[in-house]
Coordinates of C-alpha atoms and ligand atoms in Angstrom, one line a residue:
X1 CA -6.7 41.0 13.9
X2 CA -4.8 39.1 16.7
X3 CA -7.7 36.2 16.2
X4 CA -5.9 35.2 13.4
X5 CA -2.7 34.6 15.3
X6 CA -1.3 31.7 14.3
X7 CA -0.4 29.4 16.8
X8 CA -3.0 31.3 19.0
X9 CA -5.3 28.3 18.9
X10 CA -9.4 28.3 19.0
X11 CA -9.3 28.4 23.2
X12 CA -8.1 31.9 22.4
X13 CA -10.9 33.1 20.2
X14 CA -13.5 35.5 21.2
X15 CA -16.6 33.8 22.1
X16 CA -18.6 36.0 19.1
X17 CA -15.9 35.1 16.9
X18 CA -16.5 31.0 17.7
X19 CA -20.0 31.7 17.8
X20 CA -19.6 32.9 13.6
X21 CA -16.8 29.8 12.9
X22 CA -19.9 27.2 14.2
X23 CA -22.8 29.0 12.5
X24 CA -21.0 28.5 9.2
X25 CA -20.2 24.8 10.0
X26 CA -23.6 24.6 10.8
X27 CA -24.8 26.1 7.3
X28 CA -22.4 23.6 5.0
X29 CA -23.2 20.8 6.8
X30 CA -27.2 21.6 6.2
X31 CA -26.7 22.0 2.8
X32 CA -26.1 18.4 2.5
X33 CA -29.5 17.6 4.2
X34 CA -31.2 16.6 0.6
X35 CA -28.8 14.2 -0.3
X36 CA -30.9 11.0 -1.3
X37 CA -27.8 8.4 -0.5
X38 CA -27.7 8.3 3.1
X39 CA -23.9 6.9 3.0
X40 CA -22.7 10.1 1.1
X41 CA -25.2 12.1 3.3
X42 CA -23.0 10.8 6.2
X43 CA -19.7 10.9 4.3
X44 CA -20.3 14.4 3.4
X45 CA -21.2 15.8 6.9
X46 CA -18.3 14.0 8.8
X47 CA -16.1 15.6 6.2
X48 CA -17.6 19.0 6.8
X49 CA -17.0 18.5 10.7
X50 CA -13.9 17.0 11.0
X51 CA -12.7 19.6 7.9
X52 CA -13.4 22.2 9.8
X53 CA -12.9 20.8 13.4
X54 CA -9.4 21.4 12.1
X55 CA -9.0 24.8 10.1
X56 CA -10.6 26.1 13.5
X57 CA -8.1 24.3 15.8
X58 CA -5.0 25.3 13.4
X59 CA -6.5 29.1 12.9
X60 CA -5.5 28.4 9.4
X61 CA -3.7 31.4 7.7
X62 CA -5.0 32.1 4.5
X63 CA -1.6 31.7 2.9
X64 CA -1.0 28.3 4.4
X65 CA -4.7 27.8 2.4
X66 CA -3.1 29.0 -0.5
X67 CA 0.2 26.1 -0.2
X68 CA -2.3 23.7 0.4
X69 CA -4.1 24.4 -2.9
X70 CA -1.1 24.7 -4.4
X71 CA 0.2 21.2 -2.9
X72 CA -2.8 19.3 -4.2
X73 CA -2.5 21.2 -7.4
X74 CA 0.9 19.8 -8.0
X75 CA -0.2 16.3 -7.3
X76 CA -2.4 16.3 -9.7
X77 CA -0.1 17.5 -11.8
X78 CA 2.4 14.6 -11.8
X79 CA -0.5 12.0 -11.6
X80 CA -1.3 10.0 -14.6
X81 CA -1.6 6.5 -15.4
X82 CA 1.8 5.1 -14.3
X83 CA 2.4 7.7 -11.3
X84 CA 0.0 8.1 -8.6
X85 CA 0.8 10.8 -6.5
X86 CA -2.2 10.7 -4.2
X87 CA -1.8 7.1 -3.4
X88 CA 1.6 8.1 -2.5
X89 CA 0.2 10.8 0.1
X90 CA -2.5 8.4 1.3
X91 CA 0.0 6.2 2.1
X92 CA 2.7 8.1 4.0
X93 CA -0.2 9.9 5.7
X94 CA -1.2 6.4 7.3
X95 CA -4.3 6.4 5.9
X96 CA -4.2 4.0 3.4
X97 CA -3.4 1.5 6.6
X98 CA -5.8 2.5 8.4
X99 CA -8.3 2.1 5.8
X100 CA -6.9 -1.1 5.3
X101 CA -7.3 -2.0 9.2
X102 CA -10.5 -1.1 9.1
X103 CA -11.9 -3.1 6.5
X104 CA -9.8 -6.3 7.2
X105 CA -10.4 -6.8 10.9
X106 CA -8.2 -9.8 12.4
X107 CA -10.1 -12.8 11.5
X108 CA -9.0 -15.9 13.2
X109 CA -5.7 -17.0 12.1
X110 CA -6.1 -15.7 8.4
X111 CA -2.7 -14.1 6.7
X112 CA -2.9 -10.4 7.3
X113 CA -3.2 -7.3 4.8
X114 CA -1.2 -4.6 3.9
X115 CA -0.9 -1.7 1.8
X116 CA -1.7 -1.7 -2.1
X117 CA 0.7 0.6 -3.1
X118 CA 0.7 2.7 -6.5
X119 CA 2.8 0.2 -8.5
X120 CA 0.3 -2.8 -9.4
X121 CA -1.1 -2.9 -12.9
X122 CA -4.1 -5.0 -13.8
X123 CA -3.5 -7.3 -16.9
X124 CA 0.2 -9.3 -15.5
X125 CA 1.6 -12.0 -17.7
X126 CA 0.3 -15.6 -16.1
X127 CA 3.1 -17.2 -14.8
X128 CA 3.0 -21.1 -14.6
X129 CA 4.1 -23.0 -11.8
X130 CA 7.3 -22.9 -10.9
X131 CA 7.9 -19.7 -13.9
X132 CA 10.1 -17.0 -13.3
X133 CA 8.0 -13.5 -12.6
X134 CA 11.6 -11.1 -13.6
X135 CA 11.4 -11.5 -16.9
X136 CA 14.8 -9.7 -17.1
X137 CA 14.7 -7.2 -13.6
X138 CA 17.8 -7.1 -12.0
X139 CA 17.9 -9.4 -8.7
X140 CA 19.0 -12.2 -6.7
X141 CA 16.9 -15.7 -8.1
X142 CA 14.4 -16.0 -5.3
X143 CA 12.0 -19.2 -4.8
X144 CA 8.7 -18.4 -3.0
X145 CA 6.7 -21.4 -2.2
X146 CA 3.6 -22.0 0.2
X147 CA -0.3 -22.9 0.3
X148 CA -3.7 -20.8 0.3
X149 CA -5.9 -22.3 2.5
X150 CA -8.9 -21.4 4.4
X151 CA -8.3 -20.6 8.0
X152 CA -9.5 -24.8 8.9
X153 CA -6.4 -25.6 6.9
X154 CA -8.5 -26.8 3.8
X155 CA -6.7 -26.1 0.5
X156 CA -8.0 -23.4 -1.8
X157 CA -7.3 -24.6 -5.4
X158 CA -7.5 -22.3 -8.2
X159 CA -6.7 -19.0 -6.4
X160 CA -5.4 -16.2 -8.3
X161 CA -2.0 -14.9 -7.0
X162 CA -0.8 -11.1 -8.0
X163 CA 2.6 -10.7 -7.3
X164 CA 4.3 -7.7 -8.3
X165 CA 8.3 -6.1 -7.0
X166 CA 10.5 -3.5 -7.5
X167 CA 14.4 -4.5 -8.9
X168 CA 17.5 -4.6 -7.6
X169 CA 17.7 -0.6 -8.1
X170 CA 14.4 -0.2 -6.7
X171 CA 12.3 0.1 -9.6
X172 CA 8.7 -1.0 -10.5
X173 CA 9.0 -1.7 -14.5
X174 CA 6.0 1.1 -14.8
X175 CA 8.9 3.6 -13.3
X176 CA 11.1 3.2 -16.6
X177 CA 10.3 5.1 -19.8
X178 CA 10.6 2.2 -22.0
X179 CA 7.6 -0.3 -21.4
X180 CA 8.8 -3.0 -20.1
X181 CA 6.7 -5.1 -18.3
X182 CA 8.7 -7.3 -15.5
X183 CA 8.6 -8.8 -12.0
X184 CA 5.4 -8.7 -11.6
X185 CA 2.8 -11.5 -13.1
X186 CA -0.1 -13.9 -12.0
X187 CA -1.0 -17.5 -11.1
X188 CA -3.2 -20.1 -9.6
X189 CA -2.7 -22.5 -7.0
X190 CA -2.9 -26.3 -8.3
X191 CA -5.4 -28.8 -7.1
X192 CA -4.1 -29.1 -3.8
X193 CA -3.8 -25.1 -2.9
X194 CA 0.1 -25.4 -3.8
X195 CA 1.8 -22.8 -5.5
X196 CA 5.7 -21.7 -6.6
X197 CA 7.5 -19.3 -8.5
X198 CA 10.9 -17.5 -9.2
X199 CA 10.9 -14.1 -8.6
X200 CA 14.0 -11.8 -7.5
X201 CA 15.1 -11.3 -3.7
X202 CA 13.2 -7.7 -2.5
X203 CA 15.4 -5.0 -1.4
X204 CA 14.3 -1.7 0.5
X205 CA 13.7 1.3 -2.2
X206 CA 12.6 4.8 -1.9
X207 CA 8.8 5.5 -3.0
X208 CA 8.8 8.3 -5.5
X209 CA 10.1 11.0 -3.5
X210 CA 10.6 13.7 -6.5
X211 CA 7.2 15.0 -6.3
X212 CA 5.2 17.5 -3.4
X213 CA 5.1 14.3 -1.4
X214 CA 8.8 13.8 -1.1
X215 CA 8.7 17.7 -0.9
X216 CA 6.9 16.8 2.2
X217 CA 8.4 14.2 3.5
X218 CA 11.6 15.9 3.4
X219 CA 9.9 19.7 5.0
X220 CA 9.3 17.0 8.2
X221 CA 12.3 15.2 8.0
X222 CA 10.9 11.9 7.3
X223 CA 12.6 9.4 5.5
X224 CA 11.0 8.1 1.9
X225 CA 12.1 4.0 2.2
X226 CA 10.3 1.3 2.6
X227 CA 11.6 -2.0 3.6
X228 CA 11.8 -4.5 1.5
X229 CA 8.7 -6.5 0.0
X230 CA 7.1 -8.7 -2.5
X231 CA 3.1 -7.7 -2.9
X232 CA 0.6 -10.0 -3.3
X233 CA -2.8 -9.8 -3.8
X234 CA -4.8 -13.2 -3.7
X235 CA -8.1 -13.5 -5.0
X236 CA -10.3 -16.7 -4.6
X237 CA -14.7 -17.2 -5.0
X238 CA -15.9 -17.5 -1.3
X239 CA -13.2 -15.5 0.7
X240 CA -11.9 -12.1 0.9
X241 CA -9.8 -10.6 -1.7
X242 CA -6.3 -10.2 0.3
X243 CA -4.0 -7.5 -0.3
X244 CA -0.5 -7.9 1.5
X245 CA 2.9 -8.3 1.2
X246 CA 5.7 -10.0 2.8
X247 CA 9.0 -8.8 4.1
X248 CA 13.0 -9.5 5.1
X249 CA 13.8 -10.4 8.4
X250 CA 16.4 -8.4 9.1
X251 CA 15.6 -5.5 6.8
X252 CA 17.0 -2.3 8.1
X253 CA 13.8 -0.8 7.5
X254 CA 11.1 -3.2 9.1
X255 CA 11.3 -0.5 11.9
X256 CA 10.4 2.6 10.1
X257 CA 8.8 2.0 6.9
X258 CA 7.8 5.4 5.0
X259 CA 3.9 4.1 4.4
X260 CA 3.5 1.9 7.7
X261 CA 2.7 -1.1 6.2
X262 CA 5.0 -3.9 8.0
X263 CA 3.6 -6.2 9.9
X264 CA 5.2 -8.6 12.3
X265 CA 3.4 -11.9 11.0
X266 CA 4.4 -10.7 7.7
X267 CA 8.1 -10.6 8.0
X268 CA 9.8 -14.2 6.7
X269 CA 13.3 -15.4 6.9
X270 CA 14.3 -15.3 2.8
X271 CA 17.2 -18.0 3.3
X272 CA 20.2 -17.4 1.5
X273 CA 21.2 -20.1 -0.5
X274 CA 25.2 -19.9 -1.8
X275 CA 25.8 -20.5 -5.0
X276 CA 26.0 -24.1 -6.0
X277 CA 23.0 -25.6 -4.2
X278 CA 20.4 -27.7 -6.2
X279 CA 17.5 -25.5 -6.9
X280 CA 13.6 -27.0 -5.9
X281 CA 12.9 -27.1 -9.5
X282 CA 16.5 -27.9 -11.3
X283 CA 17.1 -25.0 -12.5
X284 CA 20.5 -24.0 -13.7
X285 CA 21.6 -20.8 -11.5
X286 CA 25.4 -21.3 -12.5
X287 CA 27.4 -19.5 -9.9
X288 CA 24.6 -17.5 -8.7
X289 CA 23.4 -17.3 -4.8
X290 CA 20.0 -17.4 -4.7
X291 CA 17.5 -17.0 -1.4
X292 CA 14.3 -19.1 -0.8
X293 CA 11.2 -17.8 1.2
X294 CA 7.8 -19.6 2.4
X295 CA 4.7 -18.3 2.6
X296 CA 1.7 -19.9 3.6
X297 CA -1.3 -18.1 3.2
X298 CA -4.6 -18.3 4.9
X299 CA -7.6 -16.2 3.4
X300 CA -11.0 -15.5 5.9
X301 CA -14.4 -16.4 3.8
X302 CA -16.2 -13.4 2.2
X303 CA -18.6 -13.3 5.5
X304 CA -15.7 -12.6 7.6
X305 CA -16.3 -8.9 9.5
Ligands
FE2_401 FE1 6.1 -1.9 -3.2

């Protein structure tokens, strides 16, 4: 069965044998035909092409089927409500950014999106202004200040602000045993669109590589770090929901992060403050340094493509 050959590639294959491989992609994808939404319909059938575009240009070996199964089996495995295995996979795949490019086409000069990631959780402590989001996670004080406007400059007031970070160790609280909830929270931007909060100063971490994805990652000799970030998600009636993050100038890792997801208009100089100087909001830091970012954010109206 030299067909089968791997590495052999379909411009090899007999032309009876290609003739078979297309009259069963021609027989799944009419078996869709009576599906009533048309968007599945479509969905469904582009899967079935591109699906098998590629078992048929790989000449996939039935064992490599088999560790593929096997693969997916395991991520579901580890998955459950704090560890998200297939987000993970999504992400260092690309596709999670490409999704996200996709549905968040450049809009004027509007602040740009970037990954979710696995590590939000829906029901953060409200924060008020000026409030500290670490709640006890290790981490250099950091003051992050700026606007949301609308891309004419206009204020937004009452936005909703996600923000959520790993620690100093590179930690989401969900990735401890003990139920902590910390650095992450929420808050709204006063009357004039204005908003502030303590947080700690990101630093680059590892996403969770002790699954089948860092099984892969490592099989390809990728590395699993992503440079350093605080995530936001802003949310505000009238304008897209924004999903983004910001980043360290200077980051080793702004060059090759593990999911794709930097950005050049979303890297900011966090300016390192020694210890000593007067915080914005008078608060007492002792001897501690402590670094200062801005971010001003502009969101594009719902009807934005
Ligand atoms: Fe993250």
């Amino acid at each position: 069965m030299s067909d089968s050959e791997p590495g052999r590639g379909a411009a090899g294959v007999p032309a009876g044998q290609q003739a078979r491989e297309r009259e069963l992609v021609g027989l799944v994808t009419a078996s869709f035909r009576k599906t009533e939404d048309p968007r599945l319909r479509q969905l469904m059938e582009a899967l079935v092409a591109h699906l098998h575009a590629f078992l048929r240009e790989v000449r996939l070996t039935e064992a490599e089927w088999q560790q593929a199964i096997a693969f997916l089996t395991a991520a579901g495995h580890i998955t459950d409500d704090r560890r998200q295995e297939f987000i993970l996979l999504s992400d260092i795949l690309g596709a999670s950014m490409q999704t996200i490019a996709i549905n968040n086409e450049a809009y004027q000069n509007a602040t740009e999106a970037t990954v979710f990631g696995p590590f939000f959780v829906e029901g953060s402590p409200e924060i008020e202004p000026g409030g500290d989001i670490a709640a006890g996670a290790s981490g250099e004080p950091c003051w992050v200040e700026g606007t949301v406007t609308d891309t004419s400059g206009q204020p937004v007031p009452h936005a909703l602000i996600e923000v959520w970070e790993a620690d100093r160790d590179g930690f989401y609280d969900v990735q401890y045993d003990d139920g902590r909830v910390a650095a992450r929270g929420h808050l709204f931007t006063d009357a004039g669109g204005r908003y502030r909060f303590w947080a700690v100063a990101p630093t680059p971490y590892p996403i969770p590589h002790d699954g089948p994805v860092g099984l892969l990652l490592a099989a390809t000799a990728r590395s699993p770090m992503r440079a350093s970030h605080l995530h936001f998600m802003v949310k505000a009636k009238g304008f897209r929901t924004l999903v983004t993050h910001i980043f360290v100038r200077g980051d080793e890792f702004l060059d090759r992060d593990s999911v794709f997801g930097v950005k050049d208009s979303l890297v900011l100089d966090f300016m390192s403050q020694p210890p000593g100087t007067p915080t914005p909001d008078g608060r007492n830091l002792g001897d501690r340094a402590w670094s200062r970012v801005r971010f001003d954010i502009v969101l594009p109206p719902t009807a934005a493509p």
